[in-house]
Every structure is written in structure tokens, then in C-alpha cells.
mmCIF file of C-alpha atoms in Angstrom:
data_model
loop_
_atom_site.group_PDB
_atom_site.id
_atom_site.type_symbol
_atom_site.label_atom_id
_atom_site.label_comp_id
_atom_site.label_asym_id
_atom_site.label_seq_id
_atom_site.Cartn_x
_atom_site.Cartn_y
_atom_site.Cartn_z
ATOM 1 C CA MET A 1 -24.407 -0.688 8.372
ATOM 2 C CA ARG A 2 -23.200 2.518 6.707
ATOM 3 C CA VAL A 3 -19.727 3.779 7.630
ATOM 4 C CA LEU A 4 -17.705 6.890 6.860
ATOM 5 C CA GLY A 5 -14.014 6.026 6.360
ATOM 6 C CA ILE A 6 -11.119 8.470 6.807
ATOM 7 C CA GLU A 7 -7.525 7.838 5.691
ATOM 8 C CA THR A 8 -4.705 10.294 6.564
ATOM 9 C CA SER A 9 -1.696 8.082 7.329
ATOM 10 C CA CYS A 10 0.782 9.781 4.986
ATOM 11 C CA ASP A 11 0.407 12.053 1.955
ATOM 12 C CA GLU A 12 -3.053 11.212 0.643
ATOM 13 C CA THR A 13 -6.340 12.349 2.140
ATOM 14 C CA GLY A 14 -9.011 9.734 1.487
ATOM 15 C CA VAL A 15 -12.673 9.626 2.478
ATOM 16 C CA ALA A 16 -15.347 7.084 1.560
ATOM 17 C CA VAL A 17 -18.815 5.878 2.496
ATOM 18 C CA TYR A 18 -19.337 2.107 2.576
ATOM 19 C CA ASP A 19 -22.593 0.262 3.158
ATOM 20 C CA THR A 20 -22.454 -3.412 4.152
ATOM 21 C CA GLU A 21 -25.539 -4.159 2.028
ATOM 22 C CA GLN A 22 -25.144 -1.774 -0.920
ATOM 23 C CA GLY A 23 -21.347 -1.729 -1.156
ATOM 24 C CA LEU A 24 -19.156 1.296 -1.788
ATOM 25 C CA LEU A 25 -21.338 4.384 -2.175
ATOM 26 C CA SER A 26 -18.638 7.025 -2.702
ATOM 27 C CA HIS A 27 -14.956 7.750 -2.336
ATOM 28 C CA ALA A 28 -12.964 10.964 -2.615
ATOM 29 C CA LEU A 29 -9.194 11.328 -2.669
ATOM 30 C CA TYR A 30 -6.722 14.179 -2.633
ATOM 31 C CA SER A 31 -3.053 13.464 -3.330
ATOM 32 C CA GLN A 32 -0.267 15.697 -2.017
ATOM 33 C CA VAL A 33 2.197 14.685 -4.738
ATOM 34 C CA LYS A 34 2.630 18.226 -6.079
ATOM 35 C CA LEU A 35 3.080 19.597 -2.566
ATOM 36 C CA HIS A 36 6.022 17.315 -1.809
ATOM 37 C CA ALA A 37 7.562 17.135 -5.297
ATOM 38 C CA ASP A 38 9.993 20.018 -4.697
ATOM 39 C CA TYR A 39 11.417 18.177 -1.681
ATOM 40 C CA GLY A 40 11.786 14.797 -3.351
ATOM 41 C CA GLY A 41 9.764 13.080 -0.620
ATOM 42 C CA VAL A 42 7.067 13.511 1.992
ATOM 43 C CA VAL A 43 7.588 16.346 4.493
ATOM 44 C CA PRO A 44 5.585 15.249 7.580
ATOM 45 C CA GLU A 45 4.670 18.732 8.828
ATOM 46 C CA LEU A 46 3.443 19.843 5.407
ATOM 47 C CA ALA A 47 1.480 16.609 5.061
ATOM 48 C CA SER A 48 -0.298 17.189 8.380
ATOM 49 C CA ARG A 49 -1.219 20.770 7.529
ATOM 50 C CA ASP A 50 -2.594 19.781 4.150
ATOM 51 C CA HIS A 51 -4.756 17.063 5.705
ATOM 52 C CA VAL A 52 -6.228 19.764 7.959
ATOM 53 C CA ARG A 53 -7.099 21.884 4.923
ATOM 54 C CA LYS A 54 -8.535 19.124 2.756
ATOM 55 C CA LEU A 55 -10.231 16.659 5.096
ATOM 56 C CA LEU A 56 -13.522 18.403 5.934
ATOM 57 C CA PRO A 57 -14.288 19.398 2.312
ATOM 58 C CA LEU A 58 -13.599 15.815 1.228
ATOM 59 C CA ILE A 59 -15.919 14.465 3.938
ATOM 60 C CA GLN A 60 -18.668 16.744 2.695
ATOM 61 C CA GLN A 61 -18.000 15.648 -0.889
ATOM 62 C CA ALA A 62 -18.096 11.952 0.010
ATOM 63 C CA LEU A 63 -21.370 12.328 1.925
ATOM 64 C CA THR A 64 -22.939 14.306 -0.915
ATOM 65 C CA ASP A 65 -21.807 11.803 -3.545
ATOM 66 C CA ALA A 66 -23.220 8.986 -1.417
ATOM 67 C CA ASN A 67 -26.495 10.881 -0.950
ATOM 68 C CA THR A 68 -26.015 10.330 2.769
ATOM 69 C CA LYS A 69 -26.792 12.568 5.740
ATOM 70 C CA PRO A 70 -24.812 12.272 8.993
ATOM 71 C CA SER A 71 -27.982 10.939 10.638
ATOM 72 C CA GLU A 72 -27.928 8.022 8.175
ATOM 73 C CA LEU A 73 -24.448 6.889 9.200
ATOM 74 C CA ASP A 74 -23.946 4.013 11.636
ATOM 75 C CA GLY A 75 -20.296 4.626 12.444
ATOM 76 C CA ILE A 76 -17.001 6.283 11.576
ATOM 77 C CA ALA A 77 -13.700 4.564 10.815
ATOM 78 C CA TYR A 78 -10.342 6.322 10.708
ATOM 79 C CA THR A 79 -6.754 5.189 10.264
ATOM 80 C CA ALA A 80 -5.103 4.931 13.683
ATOM 81 C CA GLY A 81 -1.740 3.619 12.471
ATOM 82 C CA PRO A 82 0.837 2.848 11.356
ATOM 83 C CA GLY A 83 1.908 6.061 9.643
ATOM 84 C CA LEU A 84 3.127 9.604 10.267
ATOM 85 C CA VAL A 85 2.017 10.632 13.747
ATOM 86 C CA GLY A 86 0.927 14.167 12.801
ATOM 87 C CA ALA A 87 -1.015 12.988 9.771
ATOM 88 C CA LEU A 88 -2.673 10.213 11.767
ATOM 89 C CA LEU A 89 -3.718 12.660 14.472
ATOM 90 C CA VAL A 90 -5.570 14.818 11.949
ATOM 91 C CA GLY A 91 -7.791 11.964 10.814
ATOM 92 C CA ALA A 92 -8.232 10.543 14.304
ATOM 93 C CA SER A 93 -9.151 13.924 15.808
ATOM 94 C CA VAL A 94 -11.668 14.718 13.102
ATOM 95 C CA GLY A 95 -13.099 11.210 13.151
ATOM 96 C CA ARG A 96 -13.518 11.193 16.928
ATOM 97 C CA SER A 97 -14.982 14.710 16.934
ATOM 98 C CA LEU A 98 -17.570 13.866 14.298
ATOM 99 C CA ALA A 99 -18.435 10.639 16.112
ATOM 100 C CA PHE A 100 -19.010 12.612 19.313
ATOM 101 C CA GLY A 101 -21.019 15.333 17.613
ATOM 102 C CA TRP A 102 -23.152 12.903 15.621
ATOM 103 C CA ASP A 103 -23.464 10.382 18.477
ATOM 104 C CA LEU A 104 -21.899 7.535 16.512
ATOM 105 C CA PRO A 105 -19.490 4.720 17.405
ATOM 106 C CA ALA A 106 -15.986 5.079 15.971
ATOM 107 C CA ILE A 107 -13.173 2.631 15.303
ATOM 108 C CA GLY A 108 -9.457 3.158 14.741
ATOM 109 C CA VAL A 109 -8.399 0.983 11.798
ATOM 110 C CA HIS A 110 -5.007 -0.575 11.130
ATOM 111 C CA HIS A 111 -3.718 0.869 7.864
ATOM 112 C CA MET A 112 -2.234 -2.407 6.617
ATOM 113 C CA GLU A 113 -5.388 -4.349 7.462
ATOM 114 C CA GLY A 114 -7.155 -1.843 5.238
ATOM 115 C CA HIS A 115 -4.784 -2.681 2.376
ATOM 116 C CA LEU A 116 -5.132 -6.377 3.118
ATOM 117 C CA LEU A 117 -8.928 -6.229 2.836
ATOM 118 C CA ALA A 118 -9.039 -3.852 -0.154
ATOM 119 C CA PRO A 119 -9.606 -6.725 -2.646
ATOM 120 C CA MET A 120 -12.834 -7.453 -0.749
ATOM 121 C CA LEU A 121 -14.245 -4.309 -2.380
ATOM 122 C CA GLU A 122 -14.239 -6.112 -5.721
ATOM 123 C CA GLU A 123 -16.943 -8.399 -7.130
ATOM 124 C CA THR A 124 -14.571 -11.374 -7.131
ATOM 125 C CA ARG A 125 -13.396 -11.762 -3.540
ATOM 126 C CA PRO A 126 -10.818 -14.210 -2.202
ATOM 127 C CA GLU A 127 -11.971 -16.789 0.298
ATOM 128 C CA MET A 128 -9.938 -17.238 3.460
ATOM 129 C CA PRO A 129 -7.431 -18.581 4.265
ATOM 130 C CA PHE A 130 -5.006 -17.010 1.797
ATOM 131 C CA LEU A 131 -1.449 -15.717 1.520
ATOM 132 C CA ALA A 132 -1.063 -11.945 1.338
ATOM 133 C CA LEU A 133 1.834 -9.974 -0.115
ATOM 134 C CA LEU A 134 1.649 -6.424 1.231
ATOM 135 C CA VAL A 135 4.074 -4.355 -0.774
ATOM 136 C CA SER A 136 4.280 -0.567 -0.599
ATOM 137 C CA GLY A 137 6.597 2.339 0.122
ATOM 138 C CA GLY A 138 6.603 1.551 3.825
ATOM 139 C CA HIS A 139 6.051 -2.201 4.023
ATOM 140 C CA THR A 140 6.996 -5.461 2.349
ATOM 141 C CA GLN A 141 5.377 -8.370 4.182
ATOM 142 C CA LEU A 142 4.162 -11.897 3.581
ATOM 143 C CA VAL A 143 1.199 -12.703 5.813
ATOM 144 C CA GLN A 144 -0.826 -15.869 6.246
ATOM 145 C CA VAL A 145 -4.442 -14.768 6.618
ATOM 146 C CA ASN A 146 -6.613 -17.359 8.328
ATOM 147 C CA ALA A 147 -9.507 -14.966 8.997
ATOM 148 C CA VAL A 148 -10.024 -11.237 9.412
ATOM 149 C CA GLY A 149 -7.862 -10.340 12.399
ATOM 150 C CA SER A 150 -6.084 -13.706 12.452
ATOM 151 C CA TYR A 151 -2.706 -12.998 10.863
ATOM 152 C CA LYS A 152 0.626 -14.805 10.933
ATOM 153 C CA LEU A 153 3.639 -12.814 9.747
ATOM 154 C CA LEU A 154 5.780 -15.104 7.602
ATOM 155 C CA GLY A 155 8.392 -12.617 6.404
ATOM 156 C CA GLU A 156 9.134 -8.925 6.018
ATOM 157 C CA SER A 157 11.822 -6.549 4.810
ATOM 158 C CA VAL A 158 14.777 -6.202 7.158
ATOM 159 C CA ASP A 159 15.670 -2.799 5.664
ATOM 160 C CA ASP A 160 14.130 -0.852 2.773
ATOM 161 C CA ALA A 161 10.620 -1.740 1.648
ATOM 162 C CA ALA A 162 10.249 -2.544 -2.053
ATOM 163 C CA GLY A 163 8.425 0.710 -2.806
ATOM 164 C CA GLU A 164 11.026 2.683 -0.879
ATOM 165 C CA ALA A 165 13.797 1.067 -2.937
ATOM 166 C CA PHE A 166 11.913 1.972 -6.126
ATOM 167 C CA ASP A 167 11.671 5.613 -5.052
ATOM 168 C CA LYS A 168 15.315 5.871 -3.962
ATOM 169 C CA THR A 169 16.614 4.288 -7.153
ATOM 170 C CA ALA A 170 14.399 6.590 -9.214
ATOM 171 C CA LYS A 171 15.938 9.550 -7.410
ATOM 172 C CA LEU A 172 19.414 8.278 -8.347
ATOM 173 C CA LEU A 173 18.220 8.266 -11.948
ATOM 174 C CA ASP A 174 17.092 11.914 -11.568
ATOM 175 C CA LEU A 175 13.425 11.023 -12.051
ATOM 176 C CA GLU A 176 10.783 13.344 -10.674
ATOM 177 C CA TYR A 177 8.858 12.537 -7.499
ATOM 178 C CA PRO A 178 7.049 10.185 -7.036
ATOM 179 C CA GLY A 179 9.812 8.167 -8.611
ATOM 180 C CA GLY A 180 8.568 4.593 -8.301
ATOM 181 C CA PRO A 181 5.854 4.733 -10.980
ATOM 182 C CA ARG A 182 8.154 6.774 -13.249
ATOM 183 C CA LEU A 183 10.908 4.178 -12.922
ATOM 184 C CA ALA A 184 8.436 1.418 -13.781
ATOM 185 C CA ALA A 185 7.302 3.344 -16.864
ATOM 186 C CA MET A 186 10.906 3.963 -17.958
ATOM 187 C CA ALA A 187 11.749 0.272 -17.499
ATOM 188 C CA GLU A 188 9.338 -0.610 -20.316
ATOM 189 C CA ALA A 189 11.884 0.782 -22.803
ATOM 190 C CA GLY A 190 14.819 -0.961 -21.129
ATOM 191 C CA ARG A 191 16.845 -3.871 -22.506
ATOM 192 C CA ALA A 192 16.782 -6.985 -20.355
ATOM 193 C CA ASP A 193 20.372 -8.104 -21.027
ATOM 194 C CA ARG A 194 22.300 -4.883 -20.328
ATOM 195 C CA TYR A 195 22.644 -5.215 -16.543
ATOM 196 C CA LYS A 196 22.174 -8.019 -14.055
ATOM 197 C CA PHE A 197 21.371 -7.071 -10.469
ATOM 198 C CA PRO A 198 21.178 -9.473 -7.492
ATOM 199 C CA ARG A 199 17.994 -11.076 -6.199
ATOM 200 C CA PRO A 200 18.599 -10.394 -2.485
ATOM 201 C CA MET A 201 18.176 -13.186 0.077
ATOM 202 C CA THR A 202 16.721 -15.625 -2.452
ATOM 203 C CA ASP A 203 19.678 -17.979 -1.990
ATOM 204 C CA LYS A 204 18.967 -18.246 1.738
ATOM 205 C CA PRO A 205 16.131 -20.044 3.512
ATOM 206 C CA GLY A 206 13.317 -18.009 4.992
ATOM 207 C CA LEU A 207 10.821 -15.448 3.766
ATOM 208 C CA ASN A 208 12.379 -12.127 4.786
ATOM 209 C CA PHE A 209 13.294 -9.478 2.226
ATOM 210 C CA SER A 210 16.182 -7.037 1.809
ATOM 211 C CA PHE A 211 16.300 -4.360 -0.873
ATOM 212 C CA SER A 212 19.032 -1.993 0.329
ATOM 213 C CA GLY A 213 21.753 -4.066 -1.376
ATOM 214 C CA LEU A 214 19.821 -4.034 -4.630
ATOM 215 C CA LYS A 215 19.528 -0.270 -4.389
ATOM 216 C CA THR A 216 23.310 -0.109 -3.846
ATOM 217 C CA ALA A 217 23.913 -2.271 -6.930
ATOM 218 C CA ALA A 218 21.832 0.144 -8.995
ATOM 219 C CA ALA A 219 23.678 3.113 -7.479
ATOM 220 C CA ASN A 220 27.042 1.556 -8.405
ATOM 221 C CA ALA A 221 25.891 0.946 -11.984
ATOM 222 C CA ILE A 222 24.709 4.542 -12.268
ATOM 223 C CA ALA A 223 28.011 5.851 -10.864
ATOM 224 C CA GLU A 224 30.036 3.736 -13.301
ATOM 225 C CA GLU A 225 28.002 4.922 -16.262
ATOM 226 C CA LYS A 226 28.335 8.560 -15.177
ATOM 227 C CA ALA A 227 32.094 8.163 -14.831
ATOM 228 C CA GLN A 228 32.289 6.974 -18.445
ATOM 229 C CA CYS A 229 29.805 9.498 -19.781
ATOM 230 C CA ASP A 230 31.154 12.268 -21.986
ATOM 231 C CA SER A 231 27.845 14.050 -22.513
ATOM 232 C CA PRO A 232 27.220 17.194 -20.437
ATOM 233 C CA GLU A 233 23.558 16.139 -20.231
ATOM 234 C CA GLY A 234 24.514 13.035 -18.274
ATOM 235 C CA LEU A 235 23.198 9.531 -18.856
ATOM 236 C CA SER A 236 21.205 8.845 -21.981
ATOM 237 C CA ASP A 237 17.555 7.876 -21.694
ATOM 238 C CA GLN A 238 18.412 4.397 -22.966
ATOM 239 C CA VAL A 239 21.004 3.794 -20.257
ATOM 240 C CA LYS A 240 18.535 4.969 -17.615
ATOM 241 C CA ALA A 241 15.865 2.699 -19.066
ATOM 242 C CA ASP A 242 18.242 -0.271 -19.053
ATOM 243 C CA ILE A 243 19.131 0.295 -15.397
ATOM 244 C CA ALA A 244 15.460 0.776 -14.515
ATOM 245 C CA ARG A 245 14.601 -2.469 -16.305
ATOM 246 C CA ALA A 246 17.314 -4.421 -14.478
ATOM 247 C CA PHE A 247 16.241 -2.988 -11.131
ATOM 248 C CA GLN A 248 12.541 -3.697 -11.670
ATOM 249 C CA ASP A 249 13.262 -7.228 -12.909
ATOM 250 C CA ALA A 250 15.301 -7.911 -9.766
ATOM 251 C CA VAL A 251 12.531 -6.648 -7.445
ATOM 252 C CA VAL A 252 9.821 -8.575 -9.272
ATOM 253 C CA ASP A 253 11.861 -11.801 -9.366
ATOM 254 C CA THR A 254 12.618 -11.495 -5.650
ATOM 255 C CA LEU A 255 8.974 -10.961 -4.720
ATOM 256 C CA VAL A 256 7.841 -13.844 -6.926
ATOM 257 C CA ILE A 257 10.453 -16.251 -5.560
ATOM 258 C CA LYS A 258 9.451 -15.454 -1.990
ATOM 259 C CA CYS A 259 5.749 -15.818 -2.802
ATOM 260 C CA ARG A 260 6.342 -19.226 -4.392
ATOM 261 C CA ARG A 261 8.283 -20.286 -1.330
ATOM 262 C CA ALA A 262 5.558 -19.097 1.043
ATOM 263 C CA LEU A 263 2.799 -20.781 -0.981
ATOM 264 C CA LYS A 264 4.707 -24.052 -0.859
ATOM 265 C CA GLU A 265 5.321 -23.802 2.889
ATOM 266 C CA THR A 266 1.702 -22.967 3.712
ATOM 267 C CA GLY A 267 0.012 -25.107 1.089
ATOM 268 C CA LEU A 268 -2.240 -22.195 0.176
ATOM 269 C CA LYS A 269 -3.593 -21.685 -3.358
ATOM 270 C CA ARG A 270 -4.904 -18.129 -3.049
ATOM 271 C CA LEU A 271 -2.673 -15.059 -3.114
ATOM 272 C CA VAL A 272 -3.746 -11.495 -2.333
ATOM 273 C CA VAL A 273 -1.426 -8.677 -3.400
ATOM 274 C CA ALA A 274 -2.054 -5.164 -2.060
ATOM 275 C CA GLY A 275 -0.259 -1.879 -1.431
ATOM 276 C CA GLY A 276 1.066 0.705 -3.869
ATOM 277 C CA VAL A 277 3.571 -1.588 -5.609
ATOM 278 C CA SER A 278 0.773 -4.076 -6.349
ATOM 279 C CA ALA A 279 -0.177 -1.770 -9.234
ATOM 280 C CA ASN A 280 3.125 -2.606 -10.983
ATOM 281 C CA THR A 281 2.281 -4.237 -14.298
ATOM 282 C CA ARG A 282 5.322 -6.518 -14.450
ATOM 283 C CA LEU A 283 4.704 -7.798 -10.938
ATOM 284 C CA ARG A 284 1.096 -8.586 -11.765
ATOM 285 C CA GLU A 285 2.084 -10.453 -14.916
ATOM 286 C CA ALA A 286 4.740 -12.504 -13.120
ATOM 287 C CA LEU A 287 2.469 -13.432 -10.203
ATOM 288 C CA ALA A 288 -0.435 -14.276 -12.526
ATOM 289 C CA ASP A 289 1.865 -16.646 -14.425
ATOM 290 C CA THR A 290 3.116 -18.184 -11.177
ATOM 291 C CA MET A 291 -0.365 -18.783 -9.789
ATOM 292 C CA HIS A 292 -1.572 -20.205 -13.122
ATOM 293 C CA LYS A 293 1.276 -22.745 -13.111
ATOM 294 C CA GLN A 294 0.483 -23.691 -9.517
ATOM 295 C CA GLY A 295 -3.226 -24.035 -10.141
ATOM 296 C CA GLY A 296 -4.029 -21.123 -7.838
ATOM 297 C CA GLN A 297 -5.481 -17.652 -8.147
ATOM 298 C CA VAL A 298 -4.212 -14.150 -7.410
ATOM 299 C CA TYR A 299 -6.383 -11.236 -6.295
ATOM 300 C CA TYR A 300 -5.761 -7.479 -6.393
ATOM 301 C CA PRO A 301 -7.718 -4.359 -5.536
ATOM 302 C CA ARG A 302 -8.492 -2.145 -8.502
ATOM 303 C CA ALA A 303 -5.669 0.271 -9.379
ATOM 304 C CA GLU A 304 -7.222 3.263 -7.573
ATOM 305 C CA PHE A 305 -7.392 1.244 -4.340
ATOM 306 C CA CYS A 306 -3.806 -0.043 -4.477
ATOM 307 C CA THR A 307 -2.522 3.202 -2.986
ATOM 308 C CA ASP A 308 -3.878 4.766 0.227
ATOM 309 C CA ASN A 309 -7.612 5.450 0.128
ATOM 310 C CA GLY A 310 -10.643 5.914 2.351
ATOM 311 C CA ALA A 311 -12.598 3.011 0.836
ATOM 312 C CA MET A 312 -10.384 0.341 2.371
ATOM 313 C CA ILE A 313 -10.622 2.035 5.783
ATOM 314 C CA ALA A 314 -14.405 2.292 5.552
ATOM 315 C CA PHE A 315 -14.642 -1.397 4.633
ATOM 316 C CA ALA A 316 -12.292 -2.616 7.363
ATOM 317 C CA GLY A 317 -13.994 -0.349 9.896
ATOM 318 C CA ALA A 318 -17.472 -1.551 8.926
ATOM 319 C CA TYR A 319 -16.358 -5.155 9.376
ATOM 320 C CA ARG A 320 -15.213 -4.497 12.935
ATOM 321 C CA LEU A 321 -18.017 -2.119 13.896
ATOM 322 C CA ALA A 322 -20.552 -4.722 12.765
ATOM 323 C CA ALA A 323 -18.930 -7.168 15.191
ATOM 324 C CA GLY A 324 -19.523 -4.738 18.055
ATOM 325 C CA GLU A 325 -16.037 -3.245 18.276
ATOM 326 C CA GLN A 326 -15.401 0.442 18.840
ATOM 327 C CA THR A 327 -12.578 2.656 20.058
ATOM 328 C CA ASP A 328 -12.805 4.807 23.181
ATOM 329 C CA SER A 329 -13.189 8.570 22.978
ATOM 330 C CA GLN A 330 -9.459 9.336 22.966
ATOM 331 C CA ALA A 331 -7.992 10.144 19.555
ATOM 332 C CA ALA A 332 -5.054 7.788 20.135
ATOM 333 C CA VAL A 333 -2.816 6.791 17.213
ATOM 334 C CA ARG A 334 0.017 4.288 16.811
ATOM 335 C CA PRO A 335 2.747 5.308 14.332
ATOM 336 C CA ARG A 336 4.190 1.805 14.786
ATOM 337 C CA TRP A 337 1.656 -0.996 15.085
ATOM 338 C CA PRO A 338 2.409 -4.651 14.256
ATOM 339 C CA MET A 339 -0.563 -6.152 12.458
ATOM 340 C CA THR A 340 -0.091 -9.405 14.385
ATOM 341 C CA GLU A 341 -1.370 -7.569 17.501
ATOM 342 C CA LEU A 342 -4.844 -7.412 15.959
ATOM 343 C CA ALA A 343 -7.539 -9.861 17.019
ATOM 344 C CA GLU A 344 -10.478 -11.308 15.154
ATOM 345 C CA PRO A 345 -13.466 -8.923 15.207
ATOM 346 C CA GLY A 346 -15.382 -9.206 18.455
ATOM 347 C CA LYS A 347 -12.643 -11.274 20.137
ATOM 348 C CA GLY A 348 -10.178 -8.506 21.078
#
């Protein structure tokens, strides 16, 4: 089965062609980072309009790169949620229209299931069941994965997601958008003993997360340093790096502690980490060390598939289309969509 995948849930337009026998044939991605940089964050209306401009050319590029004609496709997959409603509607409308015009089945894919299955695009794939840490700008979740579509939510953030806290703290440090990766890069020059921030909710039972208090601790440290700063240029690069280091260490420690706790409770030995924050080097090192000590293994998608992309949507869509699933002709989207509402392919 050969499937065209379309991803437009937020600020990245992704298109890919995936073949269940030959693997990933092509993927094309356009990021709107420069478009939103002046605003310090994603502007939903601008995101939607840019998806409209970029999507069709990217579809043509992906098909050309895959040496695939529309008549050689077996289905179309598009992100139906969760995400920004306007952005989702662009991908859903185009996906449904092409499916109608080319007489193909189409499937609306859950964005987080796409992230969850992204490591399946790699040569070394995790066997199920496994524990999944989904960590991005919009989500921080621990999920027990028994099979595709069989998910048990073990814990999630009760306020800011980890990636969101990274971006907000970066903004407090006057780092350019997107701030999360810039904060992580700055943290590499930071001293580990300068500041000590809390590891939220690690002293309480359970697997939920909270990062708003950590963000507040960083904000207080920044305010105190600014109050004592005599330089008209503001905080020195070293002070910023030290705060960034303390913040990143606190996030990484919190995620690792919760993962260890979830692995112990479930008895699982395989951990999948996906979502934009899964590209963080320090997090990968800490989780690799944890899984090595526990005699387990950790799996990631390649760096380019950690953030939003069409390849993960094409893969997830192909899996469900092959089981006989398809979505009706309405271009319906769900900005909020709990992943636990999904069913195993062919059983929904």
C-alpha cells in the first residue's frame, strides 16, 4: 500500500509518501519559523494562510521525489487533530479533495499517534508493548502502548507542557524564537552548580507533570539577577547560560524520574521517546543511561522526525488504511482529541 501523508497541525507543512513494502519514499517539509519569529510564537491565522500557500507545491514535490503518480497511490492520510483548527482544516480539506478527485480512500490521523509511531520508520523498531514518553511544545504524556490503537494514559502535564516551558523560559532570557532549541544550546556553556531549580511533583506519588512552577523559579532567578545587574546590556551570557543549564537539568531530571517510576509500575523494558523535545541531547543521554542500568532499551525517531512531519502521518495512516479503516467524506477535524479514544485498527 502506498500512502500520501499530509501534516498541517501547527506551524510546519509536511508531506510524505510511504509504501508498506518499500518504506519511506519521500518527505518534504516547510517550516514557518521565520514567519512567526517577529511575534515570538505561532499566530494561528498566519499559520493557516501559509499552509494554503505551501501545501500543494509540497505535495507535488513529494510525489515527484517518490517517482509516484496519483494513480499509483492507494490512499491519503492527513492530520485531523489535535492542533490549531484553521491549520488542521487546510490539510483535511486538501486531503479530502484529492481523495475525492483521485478516487482514493482517506483517513484522518491523530497527530500524537503519528509521533508515537515515528520510531517505526527506523530500521530498529520497538516491539510492543512499550512505554512511550510523548514530549513536545503541546504535550507531555506517559502512555502504555499495548498495541497500535491500544493506549493507556499513565500521566500528563497538568499545566505547561515541557516544550512550552522551554519556549517561555527562553523568552524570559531574551532568546530568539523558537526559544527551546536555543535555550538547550546555551545550556551547554552553563555551570551546573550556580542555580538549583525544583523538580516539580517528583516528591509526590503518581505520573503527572507540572512545569509552570519550574518556569516561575527560572523567572524569579532572572528577575533577581537583573535587579543586581549594573550593565546596560543586561544579563551576561554566562549568567543566562547558567540559568538555562539549571532549567534544562530540572526538566530532564523530572522526565527521567517519572519514566523510571512508570517503567517500574508497568514492568516494561522498552521506552519510546517522541515529540520535539525528544531531540534534546541531554534528555537522550539521561534516558539512555537509565535504560542501560535497568537492562532495557530506548527508541527515538531520527532528529528530522522528532518535530512535526508528513512521514509519521503517512505511516500511521497506512497502518490504519491497510486494516480497512477510512474516514467519511467530511473534512472534520478535532482540535482537542484524547488519544485514549482511538481503537485498534479495524476494531473502531
